[in-house]
mmCIF file of C-alpha atoms in Angstrom:
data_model
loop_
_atom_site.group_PDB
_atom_site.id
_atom_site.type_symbol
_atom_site.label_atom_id
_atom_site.label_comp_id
_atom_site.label_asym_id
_atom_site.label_seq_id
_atom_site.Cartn_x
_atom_site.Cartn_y
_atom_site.Cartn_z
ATOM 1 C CA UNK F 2 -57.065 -133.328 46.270
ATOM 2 C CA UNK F 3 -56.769 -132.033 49.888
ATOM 3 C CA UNK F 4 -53.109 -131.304 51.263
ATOM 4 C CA UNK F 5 -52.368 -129.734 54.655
ATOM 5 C CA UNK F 6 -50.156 -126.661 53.683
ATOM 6 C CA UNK F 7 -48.982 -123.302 55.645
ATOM 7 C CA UNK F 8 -49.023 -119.554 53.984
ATOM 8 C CA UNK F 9 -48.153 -117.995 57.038
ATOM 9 C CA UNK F 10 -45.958 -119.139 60.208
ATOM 10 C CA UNK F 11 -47.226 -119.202 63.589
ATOM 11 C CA UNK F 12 -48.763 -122.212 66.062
ATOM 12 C CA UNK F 13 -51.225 -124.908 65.143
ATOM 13 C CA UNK F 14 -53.513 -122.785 63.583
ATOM 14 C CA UNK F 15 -51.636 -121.994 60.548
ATOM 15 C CA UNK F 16 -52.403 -124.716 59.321
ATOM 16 C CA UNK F 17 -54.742 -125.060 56.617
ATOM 17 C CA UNK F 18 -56.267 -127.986 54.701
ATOM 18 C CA UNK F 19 -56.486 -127.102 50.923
ATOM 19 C CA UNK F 20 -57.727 -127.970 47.563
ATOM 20 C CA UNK F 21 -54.883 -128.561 44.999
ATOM 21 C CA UNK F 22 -54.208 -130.336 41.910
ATOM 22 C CA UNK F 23 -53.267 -133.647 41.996
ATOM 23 C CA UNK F 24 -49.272 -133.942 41.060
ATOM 24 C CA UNK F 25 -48.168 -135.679 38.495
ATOM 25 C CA UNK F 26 -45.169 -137.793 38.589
ATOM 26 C CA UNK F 27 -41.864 -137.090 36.542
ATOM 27 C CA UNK F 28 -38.964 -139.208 35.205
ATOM 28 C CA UNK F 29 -37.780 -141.487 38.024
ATOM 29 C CA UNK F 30 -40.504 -140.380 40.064
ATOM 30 C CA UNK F 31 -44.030 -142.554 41.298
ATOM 31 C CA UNK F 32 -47.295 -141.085 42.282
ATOM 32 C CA UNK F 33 -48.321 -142.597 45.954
ATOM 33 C CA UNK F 34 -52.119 -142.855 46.784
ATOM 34 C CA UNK F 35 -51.065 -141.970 50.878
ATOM 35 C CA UNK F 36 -53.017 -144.083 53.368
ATOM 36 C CA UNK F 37 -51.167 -142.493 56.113
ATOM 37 C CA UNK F 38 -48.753 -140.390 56.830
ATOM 38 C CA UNK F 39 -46.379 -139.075 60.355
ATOM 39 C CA UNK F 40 -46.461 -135.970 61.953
ATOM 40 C CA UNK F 41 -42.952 -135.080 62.910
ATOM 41 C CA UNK F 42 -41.275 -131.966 64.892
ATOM 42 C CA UNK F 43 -39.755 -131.210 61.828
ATOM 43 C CA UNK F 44 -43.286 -130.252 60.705
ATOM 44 C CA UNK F 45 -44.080 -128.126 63.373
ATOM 45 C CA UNK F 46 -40.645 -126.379 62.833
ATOM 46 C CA UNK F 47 -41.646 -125.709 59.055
ATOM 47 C CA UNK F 48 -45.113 -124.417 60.092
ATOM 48 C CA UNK F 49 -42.869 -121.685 62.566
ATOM 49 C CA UNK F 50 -40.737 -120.378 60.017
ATOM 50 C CA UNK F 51 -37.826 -121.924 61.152
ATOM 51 C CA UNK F 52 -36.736 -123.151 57.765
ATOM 52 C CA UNK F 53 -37.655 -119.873 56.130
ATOM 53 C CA UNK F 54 -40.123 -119.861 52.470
ATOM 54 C CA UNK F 55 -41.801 -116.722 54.131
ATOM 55 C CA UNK F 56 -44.494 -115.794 51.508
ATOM 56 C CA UNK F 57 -44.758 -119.483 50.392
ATOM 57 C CA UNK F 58 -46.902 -122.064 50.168
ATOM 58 C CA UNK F 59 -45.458 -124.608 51.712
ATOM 59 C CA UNK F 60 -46.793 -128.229 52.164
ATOM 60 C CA UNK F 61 -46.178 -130.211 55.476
ATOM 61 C CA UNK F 62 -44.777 -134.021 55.885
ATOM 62 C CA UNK F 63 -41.937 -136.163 55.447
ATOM 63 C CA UNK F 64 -43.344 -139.590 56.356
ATOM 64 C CA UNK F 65 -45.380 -141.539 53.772
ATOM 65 C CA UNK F 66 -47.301 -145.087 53.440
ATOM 66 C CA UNK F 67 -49.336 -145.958 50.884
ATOM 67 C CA UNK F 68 -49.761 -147.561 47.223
ATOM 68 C CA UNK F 69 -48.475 -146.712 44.120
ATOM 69 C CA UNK F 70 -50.296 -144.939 42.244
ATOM 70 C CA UNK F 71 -48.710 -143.839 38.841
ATOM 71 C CA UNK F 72 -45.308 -144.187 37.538
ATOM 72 C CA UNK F 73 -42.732 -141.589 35.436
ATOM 73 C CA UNK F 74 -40.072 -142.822 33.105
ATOM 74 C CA UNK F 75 -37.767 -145.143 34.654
ATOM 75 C CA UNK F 76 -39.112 -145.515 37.694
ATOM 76 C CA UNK F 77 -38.966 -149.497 38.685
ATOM 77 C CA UNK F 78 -41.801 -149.506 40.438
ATOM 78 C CA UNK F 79 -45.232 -151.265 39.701
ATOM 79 C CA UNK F 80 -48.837 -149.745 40.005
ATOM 80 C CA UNK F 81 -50.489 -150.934 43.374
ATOM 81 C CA UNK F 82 -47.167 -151.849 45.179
ATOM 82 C CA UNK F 83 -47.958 -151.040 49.330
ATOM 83 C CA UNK F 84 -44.779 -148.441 49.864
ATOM 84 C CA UNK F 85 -43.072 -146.440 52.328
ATOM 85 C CA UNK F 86 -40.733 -143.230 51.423
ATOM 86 C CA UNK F 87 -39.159 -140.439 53.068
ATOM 87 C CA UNK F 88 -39.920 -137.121 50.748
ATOM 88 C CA UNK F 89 -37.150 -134.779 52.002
ATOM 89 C CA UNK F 90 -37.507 -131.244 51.950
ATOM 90 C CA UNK F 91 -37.948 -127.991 54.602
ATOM 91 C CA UNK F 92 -39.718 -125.588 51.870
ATOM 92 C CA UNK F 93 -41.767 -127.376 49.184
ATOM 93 C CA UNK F 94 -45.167 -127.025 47.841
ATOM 94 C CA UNK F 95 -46.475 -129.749 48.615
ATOM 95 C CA UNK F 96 -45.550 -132.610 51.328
ATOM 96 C CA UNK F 97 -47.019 -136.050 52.093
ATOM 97 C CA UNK F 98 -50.008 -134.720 54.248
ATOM 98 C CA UNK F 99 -52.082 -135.092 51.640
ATOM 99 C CA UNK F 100 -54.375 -137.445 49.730
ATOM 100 C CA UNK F 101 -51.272 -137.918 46.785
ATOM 101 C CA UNK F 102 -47.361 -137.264 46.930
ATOM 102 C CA UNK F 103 -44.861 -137.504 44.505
ATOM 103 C CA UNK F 104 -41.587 -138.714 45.542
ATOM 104 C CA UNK F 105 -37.964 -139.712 43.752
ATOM 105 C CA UNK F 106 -38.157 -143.647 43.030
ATOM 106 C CA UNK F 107 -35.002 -144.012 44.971
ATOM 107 C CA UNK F 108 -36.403 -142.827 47.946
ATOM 108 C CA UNK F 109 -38.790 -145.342 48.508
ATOM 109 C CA UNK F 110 -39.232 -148.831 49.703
ATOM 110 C CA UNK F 111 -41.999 -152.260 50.264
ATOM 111 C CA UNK F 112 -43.889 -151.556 53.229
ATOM 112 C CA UNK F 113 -43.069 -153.765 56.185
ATOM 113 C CA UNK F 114 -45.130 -157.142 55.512
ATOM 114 C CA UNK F 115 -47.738 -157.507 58.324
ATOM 115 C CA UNK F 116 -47.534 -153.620 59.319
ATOM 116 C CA UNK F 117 -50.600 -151.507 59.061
ATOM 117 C CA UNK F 118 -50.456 -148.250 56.894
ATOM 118 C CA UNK F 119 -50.809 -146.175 60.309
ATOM 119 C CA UNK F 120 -47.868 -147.577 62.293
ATOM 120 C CA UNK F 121 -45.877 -148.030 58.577
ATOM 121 C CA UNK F 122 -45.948 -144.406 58.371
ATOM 122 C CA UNK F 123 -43.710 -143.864 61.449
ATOM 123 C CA UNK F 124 -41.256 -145.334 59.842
ATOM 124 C CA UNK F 125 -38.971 -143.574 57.358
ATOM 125 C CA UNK F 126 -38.162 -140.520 58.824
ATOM 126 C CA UNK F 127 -37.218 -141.367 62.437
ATOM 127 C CA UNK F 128 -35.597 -144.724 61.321
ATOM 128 C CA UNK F 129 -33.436 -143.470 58.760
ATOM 129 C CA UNK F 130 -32.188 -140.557 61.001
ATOM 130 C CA UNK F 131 -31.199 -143.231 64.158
ATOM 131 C CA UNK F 132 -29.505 -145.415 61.469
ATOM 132 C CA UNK F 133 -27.522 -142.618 59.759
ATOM 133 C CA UNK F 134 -26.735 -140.788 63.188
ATOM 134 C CA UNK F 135 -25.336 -144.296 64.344
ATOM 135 C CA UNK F 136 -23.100 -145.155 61.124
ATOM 136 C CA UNK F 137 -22.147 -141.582 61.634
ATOM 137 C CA UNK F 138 -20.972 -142.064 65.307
ATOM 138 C CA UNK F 139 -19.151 -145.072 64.361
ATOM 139 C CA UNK F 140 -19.989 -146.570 67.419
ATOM 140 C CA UNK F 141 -18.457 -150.430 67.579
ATOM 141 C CA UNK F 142 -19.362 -153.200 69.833
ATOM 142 C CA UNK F 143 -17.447 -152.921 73.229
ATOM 143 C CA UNK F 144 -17.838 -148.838 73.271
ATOM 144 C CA UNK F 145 -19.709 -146.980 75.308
ATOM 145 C CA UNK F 146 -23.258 -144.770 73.773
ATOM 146 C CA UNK F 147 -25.633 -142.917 75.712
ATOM 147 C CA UNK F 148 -28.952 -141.557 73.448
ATOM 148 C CA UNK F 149 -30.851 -139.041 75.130
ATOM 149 C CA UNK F 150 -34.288 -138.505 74.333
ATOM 150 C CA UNK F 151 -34.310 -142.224 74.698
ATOM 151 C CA UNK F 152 -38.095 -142.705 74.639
ATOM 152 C CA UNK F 153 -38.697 -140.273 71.571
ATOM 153 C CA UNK F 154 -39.164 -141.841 67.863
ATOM 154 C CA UNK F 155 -35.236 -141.342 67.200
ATOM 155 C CA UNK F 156 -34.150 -142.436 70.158
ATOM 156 C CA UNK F 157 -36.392 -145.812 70.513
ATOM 157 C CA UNK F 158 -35.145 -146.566 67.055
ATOM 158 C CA UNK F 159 -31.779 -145.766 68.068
ATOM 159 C CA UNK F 160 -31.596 -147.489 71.298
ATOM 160 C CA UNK F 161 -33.355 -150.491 68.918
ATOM 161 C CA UNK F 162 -30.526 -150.578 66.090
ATOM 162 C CA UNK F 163 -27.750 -150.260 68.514
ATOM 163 C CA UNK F 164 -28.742 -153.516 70.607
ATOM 164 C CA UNK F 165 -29.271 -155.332 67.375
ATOM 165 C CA UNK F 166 -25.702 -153.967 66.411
ATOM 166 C CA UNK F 167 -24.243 -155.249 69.657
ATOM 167 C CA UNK F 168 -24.033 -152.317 71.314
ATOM 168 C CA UNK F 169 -24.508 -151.914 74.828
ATOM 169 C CA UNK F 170 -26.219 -148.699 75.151
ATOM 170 C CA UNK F 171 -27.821 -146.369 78.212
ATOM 171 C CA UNK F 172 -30.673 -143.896 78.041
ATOM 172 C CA UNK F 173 -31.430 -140.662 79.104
ATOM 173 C CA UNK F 174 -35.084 -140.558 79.959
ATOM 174 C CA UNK F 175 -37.526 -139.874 82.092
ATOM 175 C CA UNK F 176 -37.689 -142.696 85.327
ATOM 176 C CA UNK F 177 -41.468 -143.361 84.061
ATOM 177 C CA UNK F 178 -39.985 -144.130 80.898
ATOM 178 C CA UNK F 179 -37.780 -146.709 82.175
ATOM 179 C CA UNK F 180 -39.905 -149.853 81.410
ATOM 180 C CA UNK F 181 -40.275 -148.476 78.097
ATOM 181 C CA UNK F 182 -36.953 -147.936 77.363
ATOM 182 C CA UNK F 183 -35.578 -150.971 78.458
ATOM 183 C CA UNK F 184 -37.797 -152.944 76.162
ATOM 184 C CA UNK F 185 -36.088 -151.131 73.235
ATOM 185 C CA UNK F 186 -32.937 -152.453 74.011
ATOM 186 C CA UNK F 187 -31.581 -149.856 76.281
ATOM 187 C CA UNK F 188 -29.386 -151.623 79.337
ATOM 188 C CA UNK F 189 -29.526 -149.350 81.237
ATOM 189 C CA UNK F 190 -30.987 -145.187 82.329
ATOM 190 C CA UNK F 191 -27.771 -143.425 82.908
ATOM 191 C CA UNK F 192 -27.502 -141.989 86.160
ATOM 192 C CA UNK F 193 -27.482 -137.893 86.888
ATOM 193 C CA UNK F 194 -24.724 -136.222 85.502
ATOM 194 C CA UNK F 195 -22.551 -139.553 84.042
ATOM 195 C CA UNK F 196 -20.246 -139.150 81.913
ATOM 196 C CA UNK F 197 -17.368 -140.501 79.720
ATOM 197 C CA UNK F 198 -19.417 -142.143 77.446
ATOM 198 C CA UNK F 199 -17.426 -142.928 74.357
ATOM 199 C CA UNK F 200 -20.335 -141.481 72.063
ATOM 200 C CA UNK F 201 -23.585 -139.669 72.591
ATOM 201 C CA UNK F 202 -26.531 -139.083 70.562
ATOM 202 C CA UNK F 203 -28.178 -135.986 71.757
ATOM 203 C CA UNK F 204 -31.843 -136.945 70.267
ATOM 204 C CA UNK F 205 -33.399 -134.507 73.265
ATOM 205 C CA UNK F 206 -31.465 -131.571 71.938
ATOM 206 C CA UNK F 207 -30.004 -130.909 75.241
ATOM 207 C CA UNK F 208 -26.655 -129.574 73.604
ATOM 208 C CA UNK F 209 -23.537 -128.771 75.665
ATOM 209 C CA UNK F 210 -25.779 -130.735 78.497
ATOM 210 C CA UNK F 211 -25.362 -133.922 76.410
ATOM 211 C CA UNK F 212 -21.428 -132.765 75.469
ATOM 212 C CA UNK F 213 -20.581 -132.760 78.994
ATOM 213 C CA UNK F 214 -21.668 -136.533 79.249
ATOM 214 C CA UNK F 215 -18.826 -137.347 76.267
ATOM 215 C CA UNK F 216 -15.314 -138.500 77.611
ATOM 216 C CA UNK F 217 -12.861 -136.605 75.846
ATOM 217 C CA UNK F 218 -11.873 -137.557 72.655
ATOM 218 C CA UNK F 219 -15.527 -139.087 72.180
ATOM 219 C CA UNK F 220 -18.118 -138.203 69.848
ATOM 220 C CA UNK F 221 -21.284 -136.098 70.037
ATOM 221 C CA UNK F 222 -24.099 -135.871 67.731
ATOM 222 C CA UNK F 223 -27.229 -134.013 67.731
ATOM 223 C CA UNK F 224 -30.353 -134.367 65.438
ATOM 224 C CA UNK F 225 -30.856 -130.476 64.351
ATOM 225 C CA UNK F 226 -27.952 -129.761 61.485
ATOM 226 C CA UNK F 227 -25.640 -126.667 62.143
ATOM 227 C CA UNK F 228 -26.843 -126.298 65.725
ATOM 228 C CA UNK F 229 -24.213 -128.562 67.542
ATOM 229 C CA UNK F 230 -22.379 -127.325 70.301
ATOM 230 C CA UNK F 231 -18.771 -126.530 69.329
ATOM 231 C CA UNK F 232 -15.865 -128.920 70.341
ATOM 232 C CA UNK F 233 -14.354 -128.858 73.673
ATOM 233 C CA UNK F 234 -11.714 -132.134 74.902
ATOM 234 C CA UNK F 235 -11.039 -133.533 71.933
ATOM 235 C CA UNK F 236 -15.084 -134.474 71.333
ATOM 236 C CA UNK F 237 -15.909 -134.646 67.210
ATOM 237 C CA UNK F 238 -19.152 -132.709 67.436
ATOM 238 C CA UNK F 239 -21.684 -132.669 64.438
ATOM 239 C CA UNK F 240 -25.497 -133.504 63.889
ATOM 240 C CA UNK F 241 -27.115 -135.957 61.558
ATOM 241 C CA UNK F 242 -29.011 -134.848 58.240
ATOM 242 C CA UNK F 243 -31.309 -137.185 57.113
ATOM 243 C CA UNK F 244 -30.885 -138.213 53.667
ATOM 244 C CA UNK F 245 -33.716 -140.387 51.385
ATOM 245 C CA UNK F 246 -32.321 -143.550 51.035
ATOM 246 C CA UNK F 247 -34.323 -146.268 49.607
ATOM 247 C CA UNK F 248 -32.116 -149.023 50.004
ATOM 248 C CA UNK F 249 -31.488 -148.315 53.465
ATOM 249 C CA UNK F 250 -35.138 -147.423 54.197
ATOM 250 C CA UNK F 251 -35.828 -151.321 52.897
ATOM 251 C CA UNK F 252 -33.365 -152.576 55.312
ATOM 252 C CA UNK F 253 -35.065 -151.332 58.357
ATOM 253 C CA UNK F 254 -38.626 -152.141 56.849
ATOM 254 C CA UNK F 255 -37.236 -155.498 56.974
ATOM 255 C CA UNK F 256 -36.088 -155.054 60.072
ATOM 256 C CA UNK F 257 -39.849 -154.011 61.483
ATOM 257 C CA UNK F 258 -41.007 -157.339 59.541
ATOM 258 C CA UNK F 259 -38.841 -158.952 62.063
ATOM 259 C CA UNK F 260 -39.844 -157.166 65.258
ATOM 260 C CA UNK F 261 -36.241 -155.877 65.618
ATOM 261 C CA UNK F 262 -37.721 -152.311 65.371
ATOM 262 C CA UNK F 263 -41.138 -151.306 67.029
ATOM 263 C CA UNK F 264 -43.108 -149.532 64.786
ATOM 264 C CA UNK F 265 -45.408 -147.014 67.471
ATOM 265 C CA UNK F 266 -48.230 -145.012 67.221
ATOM 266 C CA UNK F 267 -49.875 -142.531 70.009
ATOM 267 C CA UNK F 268 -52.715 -141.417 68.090
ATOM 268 C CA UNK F 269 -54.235 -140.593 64.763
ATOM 269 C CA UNK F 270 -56.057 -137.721 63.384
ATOM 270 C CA UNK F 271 -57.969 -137.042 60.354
ATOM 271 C CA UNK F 272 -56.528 -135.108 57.349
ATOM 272 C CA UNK F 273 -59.041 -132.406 57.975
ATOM 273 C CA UNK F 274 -57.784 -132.401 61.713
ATOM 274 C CA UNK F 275 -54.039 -131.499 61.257
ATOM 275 C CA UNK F 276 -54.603 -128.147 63.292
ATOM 276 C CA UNK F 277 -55.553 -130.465 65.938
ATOM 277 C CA UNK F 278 -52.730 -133.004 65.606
ATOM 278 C CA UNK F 279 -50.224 -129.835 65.557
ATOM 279 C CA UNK F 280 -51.643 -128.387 68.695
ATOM 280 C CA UNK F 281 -51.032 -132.565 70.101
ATOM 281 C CA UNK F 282 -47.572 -132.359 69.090
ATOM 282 C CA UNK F 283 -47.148 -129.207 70.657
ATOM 283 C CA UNK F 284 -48.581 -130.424 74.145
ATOM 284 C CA UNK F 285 -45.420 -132.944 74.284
ATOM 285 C CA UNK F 286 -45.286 -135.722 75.754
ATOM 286 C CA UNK F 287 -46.308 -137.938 72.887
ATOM 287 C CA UNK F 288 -45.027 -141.410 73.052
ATOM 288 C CA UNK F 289 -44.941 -142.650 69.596
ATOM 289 C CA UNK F 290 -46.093 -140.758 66.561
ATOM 290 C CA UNK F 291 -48.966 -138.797 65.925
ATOM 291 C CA UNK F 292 -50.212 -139.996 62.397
ATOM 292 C CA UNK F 293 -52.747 -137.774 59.794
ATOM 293 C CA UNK F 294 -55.085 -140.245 57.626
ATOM 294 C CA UNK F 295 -56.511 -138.793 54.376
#
């Protein structure tokens, strides 16, 4: 089979699309046939080295959707069955950009009903992270959040989860973003330099920028582990790491079945084009995800 993998860090061009054996599922584990599968900054972070597995083969993705394909011991999951999964994981051999992935049973979940395989691949990864970041937060009904990076995968789910949680919440986007953000549930762009907001996810990355905007005693939390900004006022500072959670990862595919969330897609590429889709990514500026096809 063909899987996008890196040998050597660098920019778009280290990536390379090679021939490998097809992997074979283990106790608890399925096989997925992928049909598509996300591109993520997370990807283009591996292909830099910034994870480390220097003299490594290392296989790119975290997103999946597809069909099952195979089964290991245990794993309740039937031949066929349309999926979605988050496979976890900075430095391992291979990832889901590729024609076949194995992933941990528990990791996985039904495909939104009614979803195409290209826009149910931009699912998983960006979904669970806004979910987990929120319940993390603790952010209630009645308090204050401001999400930066508002019109970025995280943050549109974000700003999506917290309206359907109650939660009246402002962005921090661009103004030409503004229509866009207000139709994922945002109330409001905050103005320059606001503050005192009881809680702030920093899905931009802007850092003590985004701590400055936190009334004290609030909460911060950014999207990179172990690169928050230290405390100042009071603030509880920290940063979300996604976690595989099948279970959860079926509560927000239900969700997209419902139109709560807004599953978005800015443009596909081929399997064979992932140095292309990299050097996308690397433009910025993508609204949506960028999503590799086998």
């Amino acid at each position: 089979m063909r899987a996008a993998v890196v040998t050597s860090f660098g920019g778009p061009e280290a990536v390379e699309v090679v021939e490998t054996a097809v992997p074979e599922p283990g106790a608890g584990q399925i096989r997925i046939k992928v049909a598509a599968a996300a591109l993520n900054p997370v990807d283009a972070g591996v292909r830099q080295g910034v994870f480390g597995g220097a003299g490594e083969r290392i296989g790119l993705g975290w997103d999946v959707a597809g069909t099952v394909d195979a089964t290991g011991a245990g794993a309740a999951w039937t031949v066929g069955e349309e999926v979605v999964a988050l496979h976890y994981g900075t430095v391992k051999p291979l990832g889901t950009h590729a024609e076949y992935v194995v992933v941990d049973a528990d990791a996985v979940a039904k495909a939104p009903a009614g979803a195409d395989a290209v826009h149910a691949a931009t699912l998983a990864l960006n979904a669970l992270t806004a979910a987990q970041a929120l319940d993390l937060l603790e952010v209630t009904p009645g308090r204050s959040l401001l999400v930066t990076g508002a019109a970025g995968a995280v943050g549109g789910y974000a700003l999506q989860l917290a309206a359907h949680r109650g939660i009246t919440v402002a962005a921090l986007a661009r103004e030409a973003d503004e229509e866009l953000v207000r139709s994922l549930g945002a109330a409001r762009l905050a103005g320059a330099g606001e503050g005192g907001f009881d809680a702030v996810l920093d899905a931009a990355v802007l850092g003590e920028a985004a701590l400055e905007r936190v009334r004290d005693g609030g909460a911060y939390l950014g999207v990179i582990p172990h690169a928050e900004p230290a405390s100042v006022r009071g603030v509880r500072t920290g940063a979300v790491e996604v976690a595989a959670d099948g279970r959860r990862l079926a509560e927000l595919s239900r969700l997209a079945e419902e139109g709560v969330l807004t599953l978005r897609v800015a443009e596909t590429f081929a399997l064979d084009d992932a140095q292309k889709a990299h050097a996308r990514l690397a433009e910025g500026g993508v609204r949506g995800r960028l999503v590799l096809v086998p």
